[in-house]
Tab-separated table of C-alpha atoms in Angstrom:
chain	number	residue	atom	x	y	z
R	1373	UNK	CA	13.079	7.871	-29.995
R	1374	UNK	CA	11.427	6.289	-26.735
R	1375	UNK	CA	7.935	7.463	-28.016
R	1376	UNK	CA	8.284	5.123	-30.987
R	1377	UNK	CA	9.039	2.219	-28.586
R	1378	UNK	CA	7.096	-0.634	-27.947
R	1379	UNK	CA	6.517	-1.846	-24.465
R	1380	UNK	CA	7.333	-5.608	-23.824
R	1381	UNK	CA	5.191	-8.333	-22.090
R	1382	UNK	CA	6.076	-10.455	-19.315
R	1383	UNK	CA	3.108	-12.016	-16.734
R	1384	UNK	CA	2.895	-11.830	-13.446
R	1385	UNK	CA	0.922	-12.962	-10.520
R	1386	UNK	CA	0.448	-11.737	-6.814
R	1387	UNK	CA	-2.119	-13.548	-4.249
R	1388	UNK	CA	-0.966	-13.668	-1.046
R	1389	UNK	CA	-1.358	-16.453	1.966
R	1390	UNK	CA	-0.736	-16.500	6.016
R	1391	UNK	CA	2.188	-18.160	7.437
R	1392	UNK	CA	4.222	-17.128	10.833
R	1393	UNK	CA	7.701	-15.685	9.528
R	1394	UNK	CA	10.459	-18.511	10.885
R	1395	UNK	CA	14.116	-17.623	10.298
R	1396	UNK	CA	16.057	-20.386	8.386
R	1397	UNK	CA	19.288	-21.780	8.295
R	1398	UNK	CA	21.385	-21.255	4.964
R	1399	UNK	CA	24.327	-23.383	3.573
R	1400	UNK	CA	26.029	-22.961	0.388
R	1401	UNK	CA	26.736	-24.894	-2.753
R	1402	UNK	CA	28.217	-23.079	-5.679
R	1403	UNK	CA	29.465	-25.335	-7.639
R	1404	UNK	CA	28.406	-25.631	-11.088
R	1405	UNK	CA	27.418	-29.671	-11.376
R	1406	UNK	CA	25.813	-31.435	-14.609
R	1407	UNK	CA	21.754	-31.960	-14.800
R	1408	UNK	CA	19.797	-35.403	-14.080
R	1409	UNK	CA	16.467	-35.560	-14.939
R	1410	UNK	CA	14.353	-37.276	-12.466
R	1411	UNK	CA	10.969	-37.198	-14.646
R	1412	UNK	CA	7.291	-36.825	-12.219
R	1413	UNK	CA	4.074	-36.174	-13.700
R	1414	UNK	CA	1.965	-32.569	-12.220
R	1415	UNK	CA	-0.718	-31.988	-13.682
R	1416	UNK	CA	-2.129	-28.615	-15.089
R	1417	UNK	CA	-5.558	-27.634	-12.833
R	1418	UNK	CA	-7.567	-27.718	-15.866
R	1419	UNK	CA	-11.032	-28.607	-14.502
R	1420	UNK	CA	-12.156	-24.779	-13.143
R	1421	UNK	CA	-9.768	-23.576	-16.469
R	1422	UNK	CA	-11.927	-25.523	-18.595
R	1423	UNK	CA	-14.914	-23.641	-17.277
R	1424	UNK	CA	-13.771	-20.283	-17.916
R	1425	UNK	CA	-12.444	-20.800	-20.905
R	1426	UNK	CA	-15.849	-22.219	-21.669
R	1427	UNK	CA	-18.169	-19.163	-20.672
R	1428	UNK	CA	-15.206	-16.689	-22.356
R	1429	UNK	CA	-15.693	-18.417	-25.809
R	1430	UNK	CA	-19.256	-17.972	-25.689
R	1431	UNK	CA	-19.094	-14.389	-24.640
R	1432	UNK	CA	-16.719	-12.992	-26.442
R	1433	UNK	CA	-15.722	-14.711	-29.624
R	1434	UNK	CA	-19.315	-14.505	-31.001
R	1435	UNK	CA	-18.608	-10.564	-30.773
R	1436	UNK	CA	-18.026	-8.678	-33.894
R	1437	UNK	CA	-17.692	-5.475	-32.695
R	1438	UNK	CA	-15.359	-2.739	-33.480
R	1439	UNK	CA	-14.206	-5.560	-36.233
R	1440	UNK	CA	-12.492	-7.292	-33.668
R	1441	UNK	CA	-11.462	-11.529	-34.529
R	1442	UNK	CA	-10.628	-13.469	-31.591
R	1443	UNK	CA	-8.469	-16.097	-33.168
R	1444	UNK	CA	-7.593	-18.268	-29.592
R	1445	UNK	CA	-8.403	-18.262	-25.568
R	1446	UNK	CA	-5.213	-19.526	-24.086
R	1447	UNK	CA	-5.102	-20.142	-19.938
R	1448	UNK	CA	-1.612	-19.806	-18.461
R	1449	UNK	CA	-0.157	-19.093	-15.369
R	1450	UNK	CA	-0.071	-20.860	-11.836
R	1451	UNK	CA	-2.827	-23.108	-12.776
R	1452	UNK	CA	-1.253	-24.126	-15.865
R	1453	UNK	CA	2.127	-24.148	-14.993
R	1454	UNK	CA	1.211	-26.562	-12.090
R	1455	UNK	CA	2.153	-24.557	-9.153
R	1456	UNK	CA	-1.081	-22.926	-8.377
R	1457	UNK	CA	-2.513	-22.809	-4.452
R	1458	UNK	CA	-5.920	-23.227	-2.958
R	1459	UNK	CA	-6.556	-19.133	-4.085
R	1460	UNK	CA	-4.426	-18.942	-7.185
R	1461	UNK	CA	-6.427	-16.985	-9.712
R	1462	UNK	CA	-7.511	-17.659	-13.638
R	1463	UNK	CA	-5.066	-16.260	-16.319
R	1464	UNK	CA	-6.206	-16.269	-19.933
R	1465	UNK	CA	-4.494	-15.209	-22.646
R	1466	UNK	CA	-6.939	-13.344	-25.471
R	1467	UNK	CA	-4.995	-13.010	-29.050
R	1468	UNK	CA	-6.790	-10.741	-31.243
R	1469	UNK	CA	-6.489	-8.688	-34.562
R	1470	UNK	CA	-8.601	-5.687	-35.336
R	1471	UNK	CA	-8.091	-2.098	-36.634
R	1472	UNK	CA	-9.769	-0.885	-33.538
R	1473	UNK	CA	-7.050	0.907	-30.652
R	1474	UNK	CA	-6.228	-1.750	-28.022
R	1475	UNK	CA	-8.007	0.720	-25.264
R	1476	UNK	CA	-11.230	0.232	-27.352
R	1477	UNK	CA	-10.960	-3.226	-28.154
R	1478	UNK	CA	-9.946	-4.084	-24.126
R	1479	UNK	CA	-12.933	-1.443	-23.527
R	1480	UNK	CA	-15.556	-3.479	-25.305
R	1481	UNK	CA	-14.273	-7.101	-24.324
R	1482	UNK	CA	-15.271	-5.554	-20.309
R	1483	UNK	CA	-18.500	-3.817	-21.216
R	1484	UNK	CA	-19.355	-7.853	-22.557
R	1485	UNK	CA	-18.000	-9.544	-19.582
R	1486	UNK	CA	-20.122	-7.012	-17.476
R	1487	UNK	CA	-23.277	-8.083	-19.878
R	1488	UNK	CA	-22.697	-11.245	-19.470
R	1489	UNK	CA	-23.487	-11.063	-15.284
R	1490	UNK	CA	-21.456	-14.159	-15.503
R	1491	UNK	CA	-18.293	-12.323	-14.107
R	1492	UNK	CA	-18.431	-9.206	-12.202
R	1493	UNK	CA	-16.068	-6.830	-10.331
R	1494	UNK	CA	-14.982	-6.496	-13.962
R	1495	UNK	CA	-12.365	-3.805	-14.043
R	1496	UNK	CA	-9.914	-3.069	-17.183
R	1497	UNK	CA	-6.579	-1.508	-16.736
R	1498	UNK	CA	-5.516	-0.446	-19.804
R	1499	UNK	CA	-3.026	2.017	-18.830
R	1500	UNK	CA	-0.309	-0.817	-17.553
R	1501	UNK	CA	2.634	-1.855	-18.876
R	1502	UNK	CA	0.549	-5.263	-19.576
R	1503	UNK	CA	-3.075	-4.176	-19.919
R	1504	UNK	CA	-5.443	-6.830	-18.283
R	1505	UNK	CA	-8.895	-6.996	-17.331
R	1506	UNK	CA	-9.475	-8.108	-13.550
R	1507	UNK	CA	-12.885	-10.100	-12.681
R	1508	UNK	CA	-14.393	-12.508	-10.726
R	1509	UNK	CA	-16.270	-15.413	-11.694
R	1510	UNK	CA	-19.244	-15.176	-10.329
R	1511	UNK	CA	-20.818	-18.989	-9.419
R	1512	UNK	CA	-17.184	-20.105	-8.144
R	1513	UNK	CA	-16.020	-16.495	-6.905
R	1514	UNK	CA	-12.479	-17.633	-8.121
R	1515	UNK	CA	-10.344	-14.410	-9.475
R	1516	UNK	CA	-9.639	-13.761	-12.936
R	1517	UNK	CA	-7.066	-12.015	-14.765
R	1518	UNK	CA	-6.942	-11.462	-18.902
R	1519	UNK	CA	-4.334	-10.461	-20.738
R	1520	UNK	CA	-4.493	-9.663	-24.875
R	1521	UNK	CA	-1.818	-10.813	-27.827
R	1522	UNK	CA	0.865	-12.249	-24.702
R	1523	UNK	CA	1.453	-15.436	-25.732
R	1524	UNK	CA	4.895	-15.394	-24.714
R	1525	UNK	CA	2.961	-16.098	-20.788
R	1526	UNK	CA	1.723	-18.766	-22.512
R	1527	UNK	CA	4.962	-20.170	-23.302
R	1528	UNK	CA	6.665	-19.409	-19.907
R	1529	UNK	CA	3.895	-21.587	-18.022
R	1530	UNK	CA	4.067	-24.289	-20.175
R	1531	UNK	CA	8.113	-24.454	-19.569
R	1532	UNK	CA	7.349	-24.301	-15.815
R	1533	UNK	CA	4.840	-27.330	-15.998
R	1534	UNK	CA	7.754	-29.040	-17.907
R	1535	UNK	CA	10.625	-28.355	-15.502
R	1536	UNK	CA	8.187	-29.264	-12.326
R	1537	UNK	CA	8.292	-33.100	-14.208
R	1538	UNK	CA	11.862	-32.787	-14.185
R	1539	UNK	CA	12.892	-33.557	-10.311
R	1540	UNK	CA	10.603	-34.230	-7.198
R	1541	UNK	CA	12.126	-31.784	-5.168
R	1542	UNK	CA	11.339	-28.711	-7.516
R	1543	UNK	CA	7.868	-28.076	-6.945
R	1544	UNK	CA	7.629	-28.246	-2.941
R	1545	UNK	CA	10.873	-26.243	-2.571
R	1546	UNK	CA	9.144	-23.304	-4.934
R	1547	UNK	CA	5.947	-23.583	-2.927
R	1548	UNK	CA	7.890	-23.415	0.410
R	1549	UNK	CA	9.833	-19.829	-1.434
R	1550	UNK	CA	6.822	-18.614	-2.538
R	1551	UNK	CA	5.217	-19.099	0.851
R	1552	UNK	CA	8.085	-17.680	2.398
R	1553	UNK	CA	8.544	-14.491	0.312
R	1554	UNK	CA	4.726	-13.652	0.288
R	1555	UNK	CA	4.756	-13.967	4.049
R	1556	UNK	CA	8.055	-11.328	4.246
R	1557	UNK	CA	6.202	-8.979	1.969
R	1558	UNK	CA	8.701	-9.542	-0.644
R	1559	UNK	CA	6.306	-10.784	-3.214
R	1560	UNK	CA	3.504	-7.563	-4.379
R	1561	UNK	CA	3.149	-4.855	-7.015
R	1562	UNK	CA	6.349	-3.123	-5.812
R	1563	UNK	CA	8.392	-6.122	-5.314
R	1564	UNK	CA	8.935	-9.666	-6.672
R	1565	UNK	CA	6.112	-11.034	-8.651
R	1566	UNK	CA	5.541	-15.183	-8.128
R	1567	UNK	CA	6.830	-15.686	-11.771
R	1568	UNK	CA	10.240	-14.181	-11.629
R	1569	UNK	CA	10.916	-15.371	-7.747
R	1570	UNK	CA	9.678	-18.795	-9.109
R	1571	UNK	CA	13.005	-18.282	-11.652
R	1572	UNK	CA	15.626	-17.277	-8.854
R	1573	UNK	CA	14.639	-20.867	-7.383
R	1574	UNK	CA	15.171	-22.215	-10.511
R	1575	UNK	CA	18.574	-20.545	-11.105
R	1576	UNK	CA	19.791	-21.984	-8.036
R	1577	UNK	CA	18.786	-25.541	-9.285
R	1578	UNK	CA	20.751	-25.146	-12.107
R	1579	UNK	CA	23.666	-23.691	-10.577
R	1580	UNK	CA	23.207	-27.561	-8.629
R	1581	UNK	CA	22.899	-29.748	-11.351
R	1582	UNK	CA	19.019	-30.146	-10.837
R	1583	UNK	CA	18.373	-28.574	-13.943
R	1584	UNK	CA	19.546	-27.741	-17.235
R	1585	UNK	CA	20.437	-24.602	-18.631
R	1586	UNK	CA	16.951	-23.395	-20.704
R	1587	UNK	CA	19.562	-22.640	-23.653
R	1588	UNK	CA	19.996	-26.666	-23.651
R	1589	UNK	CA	16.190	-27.729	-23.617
R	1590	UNK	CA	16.023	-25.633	-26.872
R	1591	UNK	CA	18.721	-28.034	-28.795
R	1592	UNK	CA	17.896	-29.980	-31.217
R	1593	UNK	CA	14.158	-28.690	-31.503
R	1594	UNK	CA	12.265	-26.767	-33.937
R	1595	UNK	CA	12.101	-22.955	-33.263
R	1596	UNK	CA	8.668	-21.197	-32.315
R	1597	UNK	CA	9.347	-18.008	-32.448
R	1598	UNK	CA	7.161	-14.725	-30.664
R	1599	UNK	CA	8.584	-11.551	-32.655
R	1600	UNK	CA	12.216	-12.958	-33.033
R	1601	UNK	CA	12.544	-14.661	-29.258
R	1602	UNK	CA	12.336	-18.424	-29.241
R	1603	UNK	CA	10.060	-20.036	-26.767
R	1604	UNK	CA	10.809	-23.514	-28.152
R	1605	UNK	CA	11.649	-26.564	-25.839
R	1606	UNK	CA	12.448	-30.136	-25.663
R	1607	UNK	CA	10.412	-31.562	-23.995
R	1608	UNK	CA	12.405	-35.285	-24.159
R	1609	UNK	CA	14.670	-36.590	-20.799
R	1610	UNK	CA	17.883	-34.677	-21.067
R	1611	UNK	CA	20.510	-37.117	-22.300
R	1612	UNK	CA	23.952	-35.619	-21.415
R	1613	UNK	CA	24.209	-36.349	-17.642
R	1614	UNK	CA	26.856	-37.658	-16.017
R	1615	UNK	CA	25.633	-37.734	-12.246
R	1616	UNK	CA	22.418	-36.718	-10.157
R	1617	UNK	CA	22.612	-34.965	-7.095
R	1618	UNK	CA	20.050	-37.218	-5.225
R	1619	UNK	CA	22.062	-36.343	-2.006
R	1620	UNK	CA	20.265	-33.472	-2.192
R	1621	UNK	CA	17.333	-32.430	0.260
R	1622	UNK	CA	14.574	-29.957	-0.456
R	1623	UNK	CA	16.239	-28.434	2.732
R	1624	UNK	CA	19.774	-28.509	0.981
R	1625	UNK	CA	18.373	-26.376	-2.123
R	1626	UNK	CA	16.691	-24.030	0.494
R	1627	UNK	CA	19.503	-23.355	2.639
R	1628	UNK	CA	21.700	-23.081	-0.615
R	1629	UNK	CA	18.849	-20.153	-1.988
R	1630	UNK	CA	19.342	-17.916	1.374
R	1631	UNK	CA	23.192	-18.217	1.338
R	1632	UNK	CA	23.515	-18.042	-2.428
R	1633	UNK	CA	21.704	-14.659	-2.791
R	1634	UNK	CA	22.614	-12.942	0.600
R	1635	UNK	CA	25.925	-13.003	-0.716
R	1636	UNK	CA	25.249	-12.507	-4.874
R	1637	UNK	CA	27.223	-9.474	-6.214
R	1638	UNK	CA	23.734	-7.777	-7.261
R	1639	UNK	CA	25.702	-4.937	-8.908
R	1640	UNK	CA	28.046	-6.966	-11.160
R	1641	UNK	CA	26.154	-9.792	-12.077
R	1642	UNK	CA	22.577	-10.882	-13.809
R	1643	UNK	CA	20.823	-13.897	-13.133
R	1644	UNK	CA	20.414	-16.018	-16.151
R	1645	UNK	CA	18.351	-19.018	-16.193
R	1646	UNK	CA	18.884	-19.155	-19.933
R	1647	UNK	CA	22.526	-19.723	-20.029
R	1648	UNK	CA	22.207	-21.407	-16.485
R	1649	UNK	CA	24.962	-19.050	-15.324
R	1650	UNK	CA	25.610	-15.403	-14.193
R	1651	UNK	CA	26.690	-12.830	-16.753
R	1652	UNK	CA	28.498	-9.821	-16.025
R	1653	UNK	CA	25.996	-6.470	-16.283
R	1654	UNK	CA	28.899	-4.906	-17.979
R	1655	UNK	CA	28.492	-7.272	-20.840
R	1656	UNK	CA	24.960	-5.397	-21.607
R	1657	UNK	CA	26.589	-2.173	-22.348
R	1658	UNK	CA	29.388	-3.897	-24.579
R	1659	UNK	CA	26.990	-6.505	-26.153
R	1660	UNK	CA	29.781	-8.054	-28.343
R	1661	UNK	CA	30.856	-9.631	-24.857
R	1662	UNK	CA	28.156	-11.507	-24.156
R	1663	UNK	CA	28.703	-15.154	-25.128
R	1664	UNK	CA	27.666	-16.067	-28.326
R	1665	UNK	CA	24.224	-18.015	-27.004
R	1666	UNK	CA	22.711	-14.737	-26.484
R	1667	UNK	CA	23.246	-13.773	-30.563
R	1668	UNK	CA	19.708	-13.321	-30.400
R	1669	UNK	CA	19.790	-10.658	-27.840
R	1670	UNK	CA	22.871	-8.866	-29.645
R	1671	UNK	CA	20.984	-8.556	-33.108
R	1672	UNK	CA	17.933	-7.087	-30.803
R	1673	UNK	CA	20.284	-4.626	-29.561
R	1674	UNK	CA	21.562	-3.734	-33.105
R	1675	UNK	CA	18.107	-2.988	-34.074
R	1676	UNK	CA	16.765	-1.617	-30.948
R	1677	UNK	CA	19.897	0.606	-29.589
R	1678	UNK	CA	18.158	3.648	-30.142
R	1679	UNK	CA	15.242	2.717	-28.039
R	1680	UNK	CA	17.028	2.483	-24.189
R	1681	UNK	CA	13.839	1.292	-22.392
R	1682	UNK	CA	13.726	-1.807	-24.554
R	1683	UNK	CA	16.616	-3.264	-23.917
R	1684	UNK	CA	17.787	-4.921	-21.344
R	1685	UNK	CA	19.525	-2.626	-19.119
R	1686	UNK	CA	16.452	-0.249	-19.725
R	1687	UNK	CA	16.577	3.597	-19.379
R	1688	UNK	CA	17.238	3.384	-15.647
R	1689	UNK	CA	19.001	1.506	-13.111
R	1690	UNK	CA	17.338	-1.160	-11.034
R	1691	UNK	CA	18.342	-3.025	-7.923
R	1692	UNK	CA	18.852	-6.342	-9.583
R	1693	UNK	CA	18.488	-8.039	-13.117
R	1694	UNK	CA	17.366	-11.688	-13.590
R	1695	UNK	CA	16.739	-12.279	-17.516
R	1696	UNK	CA	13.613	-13.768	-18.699
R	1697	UNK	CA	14.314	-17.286	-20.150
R	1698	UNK	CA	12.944	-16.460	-23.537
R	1699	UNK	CA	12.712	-12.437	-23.868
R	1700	UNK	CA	16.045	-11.858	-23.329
R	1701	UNK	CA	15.486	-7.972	-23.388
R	1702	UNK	CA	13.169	-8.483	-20.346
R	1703	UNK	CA	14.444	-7.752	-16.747
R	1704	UNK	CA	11.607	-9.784	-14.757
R	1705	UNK	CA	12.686	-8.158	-11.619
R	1706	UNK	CA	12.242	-4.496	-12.648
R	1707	UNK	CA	9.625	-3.676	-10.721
R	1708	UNK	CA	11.617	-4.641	-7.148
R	1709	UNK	CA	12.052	-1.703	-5.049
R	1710	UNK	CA	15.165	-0.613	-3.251
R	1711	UNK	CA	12.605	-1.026	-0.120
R	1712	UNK	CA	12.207	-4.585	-1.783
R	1713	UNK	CA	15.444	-5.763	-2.621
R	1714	UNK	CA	17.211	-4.829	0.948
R	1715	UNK	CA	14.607	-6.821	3.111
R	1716	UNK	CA	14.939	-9.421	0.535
R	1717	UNK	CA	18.882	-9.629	0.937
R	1718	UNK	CA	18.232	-8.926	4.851
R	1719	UNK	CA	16.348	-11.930	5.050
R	1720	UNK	CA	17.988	-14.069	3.334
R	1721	UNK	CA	21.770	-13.172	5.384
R	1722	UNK	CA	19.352	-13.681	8.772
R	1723	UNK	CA	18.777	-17.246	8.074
R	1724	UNK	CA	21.362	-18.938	10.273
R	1725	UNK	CA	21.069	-21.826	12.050
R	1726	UNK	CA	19.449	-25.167	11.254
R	1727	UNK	CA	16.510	-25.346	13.708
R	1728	UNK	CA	15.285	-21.897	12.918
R	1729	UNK	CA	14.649	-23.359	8.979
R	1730	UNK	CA	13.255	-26.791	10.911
R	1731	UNK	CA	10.802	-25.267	12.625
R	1732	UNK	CA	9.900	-22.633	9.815
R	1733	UNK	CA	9.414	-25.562	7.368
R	1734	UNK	CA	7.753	-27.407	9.862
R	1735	UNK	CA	5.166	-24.484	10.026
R	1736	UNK	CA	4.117	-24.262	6.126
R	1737	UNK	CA	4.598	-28.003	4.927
């Protein structure tokens, strides 16, 4: 049956950056506490997106080759999402419809960017799990990656812009993780990407009270749906708060990351920002014991059962298993090695005492 499956989509980034490795101190808050919202406006980096999505329109949606529509150019990622750096690439979303193969259709899309001499280095790889083409614009020399028909990305970076508005202290403290974990080597093509390392910040915030559960932000809205997940969110102050946790430093939430996962129970549990909680793994091979805000992953198992590699648990094991926040059939940290994961949980139990994490912090602020 696993020939007649269909491979899921999930983005991901990797740029790295230099920073001297600093041990840090960890401390520990797990209790569960309500969300506050503390709305601040970041802005999407939309000046250099603007551009590219420019020069892609007139390249490629004029094209009518292999009878190929182009019906939207959507950016996403770091720059939209609001937590790009000084090197973060270009991601662009291409949605298409033709009754050309994808292979042919990515195939002529790169032969036009290459025509174009407007981006070079172009280079299409069409045999991964999330075929992109990889180029570089060539009067900025800025990086950039395109994916085809993945809106769901899309979606995701949109939700991150959202939740950076939320609270002050959540975009600095996943800058200073992302810093951290590319530094450590935790965050390349056989580890972490940015995206889901970005989400086990997140789940600590809500395991805080910084943040709500993602099942929450999709109350009382309207439902977009991509095939039958919903990537619909409210995008209104959350009204059911009893109490913010201002006492709170960006230092607190770090320390409370370290101690948090150097002691998670990586084997029993799965990370899930959606219900804002951790759900027992067991639960995925008995589905009719998962709590009843994941219905939409138990019908998805009732149709998909017969197909192991797209569902959750997938046809083998992995070291850990953080669910997307809208594909709920989507393990974003599959692709972590056992290599990976141990220097991950290594690190994280070596950060000890308070002036090692002053002095790290001090060093990439």
């Amino acid at each position: 049956m696993d020939n007649q499956c269909v491979p899921f989509q999930n983005s991901t980034k990797n740029k790295f950056m230099n920073a001297k490795k600093r041990p840090l101190q960890s401390e520990e808050y797990y209790k569960h506490k309500k969300f506050k919202s503390n709305k601040v406006n970041y802005k999407s980096d939309f000046n250099i997106v603007t551009l590219f999505k420019t020069e892609l329109q007139r390249i490629l949606i004029n094209s009518n080759e292999l009878n190929t529509t182009i019906t939207d150019i959507q950016p996403y990622g770091s720059r939209i999402s609001g937590l790009n750096i000084s090197d973060s690439d270009v991601d662009f979303n291409i949605n298409y419809v033709s009754k050309s193969s994808a292979k042919n259709v990515i195939k002529s899309f790169a032969n036009k960017l290459r025509q174009s001499q407007v981006f070079i280095k172009v280079f299409p790889l069409i045999g991964a799990k999330i075929p992109i083409i990889k180029c570089t614009h060539l009067n900025t020399g800025v990086d950039c990656d395109i994916s085809f028909n993945n809106i769901s990305a899309v979606h995701n970076s949109h939700l991150l812009n959202h939740i950076l508005s939320m609270d002050y202290r959540i975009k600095p403290v996943l800058i200073k993780l992302k810093i951290w974990a590319k530094n450590i080597g935790l965050i390349n093509t056989n580890g972490f990407s940015s995206y889901s390392f970005y989400w086990l910040g997140l789940f600590i915030m809500q395991v805080l009270g910084l943040l709500p559960a993602i099942r929450d932000l999709q109350q009382s809205v309207p439902e977009v749906l991509v095939g039958q997940w919903n990537c619909a969110f409210s995008k209104k102050p959350q009204e059911n708060i009893v109490k913010k946790q201002e006492i709170l430093s960006e230092n607190d939430i770090l320390n409370t990351f370290y101690k948090y996962y150097s002691n998670f129970d990586f084997n029993k549990f799965v990370i899930s920002p959606y219900t804002g909680y951790p759900l027992l793994k067991t639960d995925f091979e008995n589905v009719e014991q998962l709590p009843d805000e994941l219905w939409r992953y138990k019908q998805f198992y009732k149709e998909n059962q017969e197909c192991q590699k797209l569902l959750f648990l997938g046809s083998c094991p992995f070291k850990m298993y953080t669910q997307d926040p809208f594909q709920h059939n989507v393990n974003i940290t599959a692709r972590v090695t056992p290599k990976v994961f141990e220097k991950f949980i290594n690190a994280c139990a070596e950060l000890k005492t308070k002036n090692n994490l002053s002095q790290y912090l001090t060093l990439i602020v």
